[in-house]
XYZ file of C-alpha atoms in Angstrom:
520
model
C 57.715 -10.601 11.627
C 57.360 -9.507 15.344
C 56.084 -12.395 17.367
C 55.685 -14.597 14.201
C 57.527 -17.547 15.675
C 55.591 -17.709 18.918
C 52.380 -19.646 19.858
C 49.342 -18.034 21.241
C 49.619 -14.719 22.794
C 49.633 -14.806 26.632
C 49.730 -17.996 28.654
C 48.677 -21.394 27.057
C 47.430 -23.112 30.411
C 44.692 -22.074 32.638
C 45.759 -21.841 36.283
C 42.826 -19.699 37.453
C 41.693 -22.238 39.899
C 45.093 -22.249 41.544
C 45.163 -18.483 42.258
C 45.529 -17.646 45.896
C 45.106 -14.513 47.978
C 42.430 -12.168 49.207
C 41.300 -8.567 48.825
C 43.908 -6.627 50.862
C 43.471 -3.145 52.313
C 46.741 -2.372 50.502
C 45.381 -3.075 47.027
C 42.107 -1.310 47.733
C 44.007 1.782 48.830
C 46.456 1.812 45.871
C 43.506 1.401 43.471
C 41.641 4.203 45.162
C 44.723 6.486 44.836
C 45.296 5.592 41.187
C 41.636 6.105 40.266
C 41.723 9.599 41.480
C 43.432 10.328 38.171
C 40.024 9.570 36.622
C 38.654 12.792 38.375
C 40.690 15.076 36.069
C 39.027 13.626 33.060
C 35.587 14.015 34.706
C 36.264 17.436 36.097
C 37.096 18.629 32.642
C 33.959 17.198 31.165
C 31.724 18.727 33.665
C 33.478 22.111 33.940
C 33.499 22.913 30.092
C 29.902 23.147 29.440
C 29.317 25.195 32.487
C 32.050 27.705 31.563
C 30.925 27.984 28.088
C 27.467 29.094 29.235
C 28.914 31.867 31.468
C 28.442 35.370 29.961
C 31.754 36.910 31.259
C 33.604 33.976 29.601
C 31.763 34.342 26.312
C 32.258 38.147 26.414
C 36.025 37.853 26.694
C 36.743 34.987 24.371
C 33.725 34.416 22.131
C 31.863 37.940 21.812
C 29.976 36.752 18.617
C 28.542 33.703 20.517
C 27.437 36.179 23.298
C 25.832 38.429 20.887
C 23.814 35.517 19.261
C 22.856 34.359 22.726
C 21.340 37.740 23.632
C 19.004 37.658 20.485
C 15.628 36.707 21.581
C 14.578 35.802 17.985
C 17.407 33.312 17.353
C 16.699 29.758 16.728
C 16.741 28.051 20.004
C 18.684 25.108 18.677
C 21.442 27.349 17.142
C 22.281 29.856 19.882
C 25.544 28.458 20.547
C 26.607 27.139 17.177
C 30.104 28.228 16.770
C 33.029 26.246 15.670
C 35.494 28.468 17.605
C 33.465 27.818 20.841
C 33.377 24.114 20.001
C 37.157 24.088 19.477
C 37.589 25.293 22.966
C 35.983 22.017 24.224
C 37.228 19.540 21.640
C 40.841 20.788 21.307
C 41.726 18.932 24.560
C 40.625 15.710 23.161
C 42.667 15.958 19.978
C 45.776 16.731 22.250
C 44.900 13.688 24.332
C 44.503 11.388 21.275
C 48.172 12.243 20.302
C 49.374 12.132 23.910
C 47.884 8.656 24.499
C 50.038 7.236 21.547
C 53.015 8.813 23.091
C 52.316 7.429 26.277
C 52.239 3.720 25.192
C 56.098 3.264 25.013
C 56.522 5.256 28.059
C 54.049 3.110 29.929
C 55.521 -0.034 28.797
C 59.172 0.798 29.135
C 59.083 2.875 32.359
C 55.913 1.643 34.100
C 52.315 2.695 34.558
C 53.364 4.821 37.466
C 55.556 7.085 35.493
C 52.737 7.764 32.991
C 50.377 8.585 35.794
C 52.762 11.193 37.291
C 53.420 12.746 33.668
C 49.601 13.054 33.226
C 49.155 14.786 36.557
C 51.998 17.304 35.894
C 50.867 18.080 32.419
C 47.180 18.633 33.783
C 48.535 20.973 36.551
C 50.232 23.117 33.980
C 47.174 23.232 31.705
C 44.872 24.227 34.663
C 47.194 27.057 35.632
C 47.314 28.395 31.993
C 43.614 28.248 31.657
C 42.895 30.106 34.973
C 45.419 32.973 34.030
C 44.191 33.017 30.359
C 44.330 36.605 28.869
C 43.604 35.623 25.167
C 42.270 32.614 23.113
C 45.646 31.413 22.292
C 46.668 31.075 26.017
C 43.333 29.465 26.564
C 44.008 27.010 23.729
C 47.533 26.159 24.941
C 46.009 25.422 28.397
C 43.589 23.110 26.858
C 46.211 21.196 24.906
C 48.257 20.739 28.151
C 45.107 19.358 29.804
C 44.642 17.142 26.922
C 48.402 15.713 27.160
C 47.486 14.967 30.935
C 44.172 13.086 30.129
C 45.955 11.091 27.333
C 48.586 9.897 29.733
C 46.269 9.367 32.620
C 43.546 7.556 30.716
C 46.221 5.325 28.942
C 47.870 4.250 32.223
C 45.267 4.194 35.030
C 42.905 1.494 33.589
C 45.943 -0.703 32.964
C 47.093 -0.064 36.380
C 43.782 -1.043 38.172
C 43.304 -4.159 35.994
C 46.801 -5.490 36.772
C 46.501 -4.683 40.518
C 42.956 -6.124 41.186
C 42.447 -9.910 41.839
C 40.537 -11.540 38.974
C 37.170 -12.049 40.843
C 36.982 -8.349 41.703
C 38.848 -6.750 38.776
C 35.610 -5.178 37.302
C 34.574 -3.399 40.497
C 38.152 -2.208 41.291
C 38.713 -1.064 37.676
C 35.458 0.914 37.870
C 37.202 3.122 40.501
C 38.295 5.008 37.500
C 34.910 5.616 36.264
C 33.627 6.452 39.746
C 36.286 9.134 40.123
C 35.383 10.474 36.584
C 31.727 10.793 37.540
C 32.462 12.394 40.841
C 34.798 14.691 38.987
C 31.827 15.553 36.758
C 29.502 16.152 39.620
C 32.020 18.303 41.480
C 32.505 20.469 38.457
C 28.788 21.039 37.916
C 28.473 22.109 41.665
C 31.492 24.326 41.234
C 30.087 25.994 38.090
C 26.768 26.558 39.997
C 28.509 28.434 42.598
C 31.018 30.443 40.380
C 28.405 31.440 37.931
C 27.295 34.109 40.432
C 30.756 35.437 40.827
C 30.914 38.012 37.990
C 33.221 38.525 36.168
C 35.986 36.042 37.412
C 33.873 33.004 38.340
C 34.914 31.180 35.115
C 38.689 31.604 36.195
C 37.966 29.734 39.601
C 36.047 26.890 37.782
C 39.036 26.323 35.368
C 41.688 26.972 37.852
C 40.406 24.485 40.444
C 41.131 21.626 37.977
C 44.624 22.000 39.533
C 43.162 20.117 42.735
C 42.584 16.633 41.119
C 45.785 17.113 38.985
C 47.754 17.559 42.222
C 46.185 14.639 43.905
C 47.047 12.600 40.843
C 50.619 13.717 40.793
C 51.375 13.339 44.579
C 49.381 10.028 44.743
C 51.402 8.769 41.861
C 54.632 9.231 43.665
C 53.618 6.919 46.442
C 52.139 4.199 44.281
C 53.801 0.957 43.852
C 54.363 -0.234 40.333
C 52.201 -3.271 39.263
C 53.804 -6.694 39.296
C 53.034 -7.167 35.555
C 54.990 -4.119 34.668
C 57.820 -4.807 36.990
C 58.331 -8.372 35.669
C 57.901 -7.182 32.031
C 60.915 -4.749 32.699
C 63.084 -7.528 34.357
C 62.445 -6.813 38.032
C 61.296 -10.226 38.751
C 61.909 -10.363 42.559
C 60.419 -7.098 43.081
C 57.483 -8.026 41.010
C 56.872 -11.113 43.209
C 57.356 -9.136 46.262
C 54.598 -6.684 45.252
C 52.242 -9.526 44.152
C 52.690 -11.189 47.451
C 51.911 -7.933 49.238
C 48.738 -6.962 47.311
C 47.515 -10.478 47.497
C 48.024 -10.993 51.170
C 49.910 -14.257 50.827
C 53.140 -15.874 49.714
C 51.416 -18.619 47.860
C 51.155 -16.775 44.497
C 52.988 -19.247 42.358
C 50.166 -19.750 39.883
C 49.460 -16.058 39.200
C 53.079 -15.248 39.180
C 53.827 -17.954 36.639
C 51.136 -16.528 34.478
C 52.733 -13.231 34.706
C 56.262 -14.519 33.990
C 54.876 -16.456 30.963
C 53.265 -13.493 29.440
C 56.264 -11.350 30.320
C 58.696 -13.703 28.391
C 56.604 -13.431 25.230
C 56.218 -9.588 25.830
C 60.122 -9.226 25.827
C 60.233 -10.629 22.322
C 57.808 -8.307 20.895
C 59.717 -5.236 19.692
C 56.866 -3.511 17.925
C 53.612 -3.924 19.876
C 51.571 -1.801 17.503
C 52.682 -3.911 14.589
C 52.115 -7.047 16.599
C 48.626 -5.977 17.559
C 47.386 -6.097 13.983
C 48.151 -9.796 13.547
C 45.328 -12.020 13.112
C 45.724 -13.696 16.505
C 45.006 -10.358 18.168
C 42.048 -9.522 15.899
C 39.272 -9.923 18.636
C 41.018 -7.674 21.112
C 41.671 -5.102 18.325
C 38.033 -5.065 17.288
C 37.071 -4.413 20.799
C 39.629 -1.782 21.364
C 38.266 0.130 18.541
C 34.476 -0.503 18.826
C 34.098 -0.317 22.741
C 35.277 3.409 23.091
C 33.681 4.399 19.833
C 30.213 3.129 20.969
C 30.844 4.737 24.255
C 31.010 8.093 22.783
C 28.252 7.495 20.214
C 25.678 6.919 23.070
C 25.694 10.610 23.138
C 26.562 10.883 26.895
C 29.658 13.388 26.293
C 27.324 15.717 24.362
C 24.909 15.793 27.267
C 27.613 16.323 29.844
C 29.859 18.784 27.838
C 26.852 20.893 26.836
C 24.289 20.123 29.550
C 23.973 23.734 30.695
C 24.020 24.960 27.006
C 21.442 22.158 26.075
C 19.103 23.122 28.926
C 19.377 26.956 28.239
C 18.564 26.029 24.527
C 15.487 24.490 25.941
C 14.331 27.576 27.793
C 15.746 26.938 31.298
C 17.416 30.114 32.829
C 21.046 30.253 33.341
C 21.088 29.203 36.949
C 18.354 26.526 36.348
C 20.291 24.942 33.527
C 23.445 24.622 35.689
C 21.356 23.188 38.596
C 19.926 20.652 36.139
C 23.315 19.747 34.724
C 24.525 19.329 38.350
C 21.631 17.003 38.974
C 22.621 14.820 35.888
C 26.235 14.760 37.191
C 25.069 13.486 40.619
C 22.719 10.912 39.032
C 25.832 9.620 37.026
C 28.227 9.373 39.959
C 25.388 7.431 41.990
C 24.619 4.955 39.178
C 28.196 4.039 38.974
C 27.807 2.222 42.464
C 25.329 -0.034 40.725
C 27.854 -1.166 38.295
C 30.592 -1.569 41.044
C 28.083 -3.893 43.154
C 26.904 -5.983 40.232
C 29.636 -6.220 37.507
C 31.538 -9.162 39.060
C 28.117 -10.838 39.931
C 25.968 -10.437 36.815
C 28.892 -10.018 34.365
C 29.591 -7.354 31.787
C 27.269 -8.401 29.010
C 24.114 -8.175 31.126
C 24.919 -4.480 32.163
C 25.714 -3.439 28.694
C 22.489 -4.908 27.046
C 20.166 -3.812 29.798
C 21.711 -0.308 29.809
C 21.468 -0.025 26.049
C 17.928 -0.805 25.879
C 17.152 1.650 28.650
C 19.200 4.375 26.911
C 17.373 3.934 23.566
C 13.956 4.239 25.139
C 15.037 7.516 26.978
C 16.699 9.066 23.826
C 13.355 8.400 21.782
C 11.140 9.876 24.628
C 13.252 13.097 24.737
C 13.176 13.367 20.959
C 9.316 12.967 20.849
C 8.897 15.726 23.500
C 11.193 18.327 21.970
C 9.780 17.489 18.467
C 6.158 17.971 19.637
C 6.383 20.698 22.283
C 9.549 22.666 21.391
C 10.090 24.829 18.422
C 12.421 27.654 17.171
C 11.016 30.418 19.459
C 9.190 28.510 22.198
C 10.153 27.270 25.682
C 9.133 24.211 27.172
C 6.263 24.298 29.847
C 7.555 23.660 33.537
C 5.796 20.258 33.336
C 7.598 19.086 30.332
C 10.912 20.629 31.294
C 10.791 18.606 34.412
C 9.874 15.511 32.355
C 12.736 16.071 29.947
C 15.294 16.394 32.763
C 13.886 13.256 34.510
C 14.208 11.147 31.200
C 17.695 12.524 30.639
C 18.484 11.499 34.352
C 17.212 7.949 33.561
C 19.416 7.832 30.415
C 22.481 8.915 32.464
C 21.531 6.335 35.167
C 21.545 3.572 32.385
C 24.952 4.868 31.018
C 26.445 4.972 34.494
C 25.909 1.205 35.091
C 26.773 0.055 31.571
C 28.830 1.822 28.938
C 30.268 4.353 31.319
C 32.510 2.193 33.304
C 32.621 -0.881 30.877
C 33.749 1.143 27.938
C 37.104 1.503 29.838
C 37.001 -1.878 31.817
C 36.683 -4.237 28.988
C 39.365 -3.050 26.859
C 41.880 -2.697 29.736
C 41.356 -6.287 30.649
C 41.412 -8.228 27.456
C 44.773 -7.623 26.082
C 47.948 -10.007 26.593
C 51.009 -8.311 28.310
C 53.006 -7.587 25.135
C 50.062 -5.630 23.438
C 48.337 -4.291 26.538
C 49.965 -0.897 26.574
C 49.560 -0.552 22.894
C 46.038 -1.845 23.066
C 45.109 0.748 25.761
C 46.453 3.478 23.693
C 44.503 2.631 20.896
C 41.365 2.394 23.170
C 42.210 5.859 24.537
C 43.040 7.313 21.021
C 39.767 6.204 19.582
C 37.815 7.374 22.607
C 39.428 10.885 22.315
C 39.131 10.998 18.580
C 35.372 10.305 18.681
C 35.025 12.656 21.657
C 36.862 15.312 19.679
C 34.566 14.791 16.580
C 31.326 14.742 18.588
C 32.524 17.685 20.710
C 33.473 19.713 17.626
C 30.225 18.782 15.722
C 27.525 18.667 18.423
C 26.561 22.369 18.420
C 26.271 22.265 14.550
C 24.375 18.878 14.750
C 21.922 20.286 17.416
C 21.460 23.278 15.113
C 20.854 21.055 12.073
C 19.010 18.011 13.474
C 17.243 19.766 16.254
C 15.316 17.298 18.321
C 16.651 14.476 15.707
C 19.998 14.649 17.433
C 18.459 12.297 20.164
C 17.221 9.869 17.456
C 20.709 10.008 15.832
C 22.225 8.692 18.952
C 19.402 6.271 19.765
C 20.244 4.494 16.410
C 23.650 3.984 17.410
C 22.995 2.686 20.705
C 20.726 0.091 19.019
C 23.563 -1.021 16.877
C 26.059 -1.307 19.945
C 23.646 -3.328 21.855
C 23.314 -5.903 19.112
C 27.081 -5.972 18.669
C 27.495 -6.798 22.402
C 24.971 -9.559 22.205
C 26.528 -11.099 19.164
C 30.378 -10.578 19.587
C 31.295 -9.628 23.221
C 32.269 -12.876 25.324
C 31.898 -12.636 29.140
C 35.020 -11.717 30.834
C 33.709 -11.986 34.371
C 36.225 -13.887 36.543
C 38.708 -14.558 33.819
C 42.255 -13.964 34.924
C 43.857 -11.116 32.992
C 46.744 -13.225 31.564
C 44.413 -15.994 30.458
C 42.078 -13.881 28.247
C 43.355 -15.547 25.144
C 41.639 -18.776 26.197
C 38.430 -16.996 26.297
C 38.438 -15.928 22.834
C 38.814 -19.456 21.559
C 35.653 -20.482 23.344
C 33.421 -17.862 21.716
C 31.229 -19.154 18.802
C 32.497 -16.441 16.307
C 35.993 -15.466 17.258
C 37.235 -19.108 17.576
C 36.587 -19.341 13.751
C 38.831 -16.417 12.953
C 41.868 -17.200 15.160
C 44.817 -19.087 13.838
C 44.917 -22.858 14.928
C 47.282 -23.751 17.758
C 46.746 -27.470 18.462
C 48.089 -27.839 21.834
C 46.005 -25.042 23.053
C 42.805 -26.128 21.194
C 43.125 -29.666 22.403
C 43.434 -28.726 26.092
C 40.508 -26.426 25.922
C 38.215 -28.533 23.510
C 36.548 -30.261 26.357
C 35.232 -26.968 27.884
C 34.257 -25.334 24.530
C 30.764 -26.720 24.340
C 29.818 -25.846 27.927
C 31.235 -22.381 27.646
C 29.897 -21.473 24.403
C 26.622 -20.674 25.415
C 27.665 -18.417 28.108
C 29.961 -16.628 25.674
C 27.109 -15.930 23.367
């Protein structure tokens, strides 16, 4: 069995206190360039909802939805209920799911940089097809190519950032991906607000401008260095050490380099990482790789971001007003990410996730109550209540922006050992995109069926995920990426489920009691 004769995954000795180096301008610049790839994911999330609320776009590709939209007597919650329209949004994520699994062996065997470039090229092709679309088939093909780009980019970029960043700033630098995503969403919302007035071709400009972040990702990828971890894993040991010295700003990188080499030696022995990841010793990481992205989507954030203009129009906002409101939520999301960047390596991951979860539950419940009491089938919200709904949704978005938004990507990308890291990230991306697809495809129907109860549906899930974090997620703040295996053995629950390795348990037994309370 793959890896069956080896000891614990990753390194078996803590060397974190021996790590040397500083935050160099070189590592910051490379992380910023890599993180730009996140903007293509954000741009698509932001652009889709705006385009699907534009009348010329609906007239050309979804005439039935356009006719329903014009009926004043139509149920407010069901104006846009169309599986064909939902498939325009969600098809991208199904394609991304498949692409993320294909990307795993490419990322492992050819490097993180290669996958980033592949993602940029695919997204460039998809943006071109969508901008020039003459029929639904062409539109759908473009969406699929965009999905391939997102699958490759989301699989490789978080890994790249986690491996390049020094341990004490890994959270902040990894969140560059989420920051780029939120800036992409905000940019898309502002573009939609402008192009909505350009009849009848404004939607083409909105979709075509996706080529800009795709071009940045592709060109940037050509100039990025490969990560030391990937270079060593593929046998380029000297080059790996050279890059490590360059990004740490010192030649004294012996401890960190030895951790990478140790992890690489085991990684080379693993021929089937997806099979290996199912072993009992990888159970905690696998659970997190599935639960974190699932919970991230079940916050309901993508529904709000995908369909913000549609949602606000359903609540009685005018076309331009709804786009303006969604642009506001995009700006709030981008701004709130800075809170997380500033605090994640000081307060830790758990504090941000739990506090964000509590605030999101409160906001979802308030919106549900307002809509349930003041908003019916043929009613429009008064100006005062409309402002209140937008304000509360913005508070929800702020909480997401400092918690589940960035950390839903950061935590899975940093917890896996080298030999299962690429496979683990593929699972994370695949699960994220699977639930994004499901919610994207079902949201308009759920809105029509549940009405204001859709917000209570998501509030229930946020309650569950907040409890999950409190009970099962150990703190990863400051833990070197190649020493994560030691962290699980100090957690009150996971240490009971992992197979025993006496040499490792003995060396860490003295610390378990002092660390257990922090892990809980």
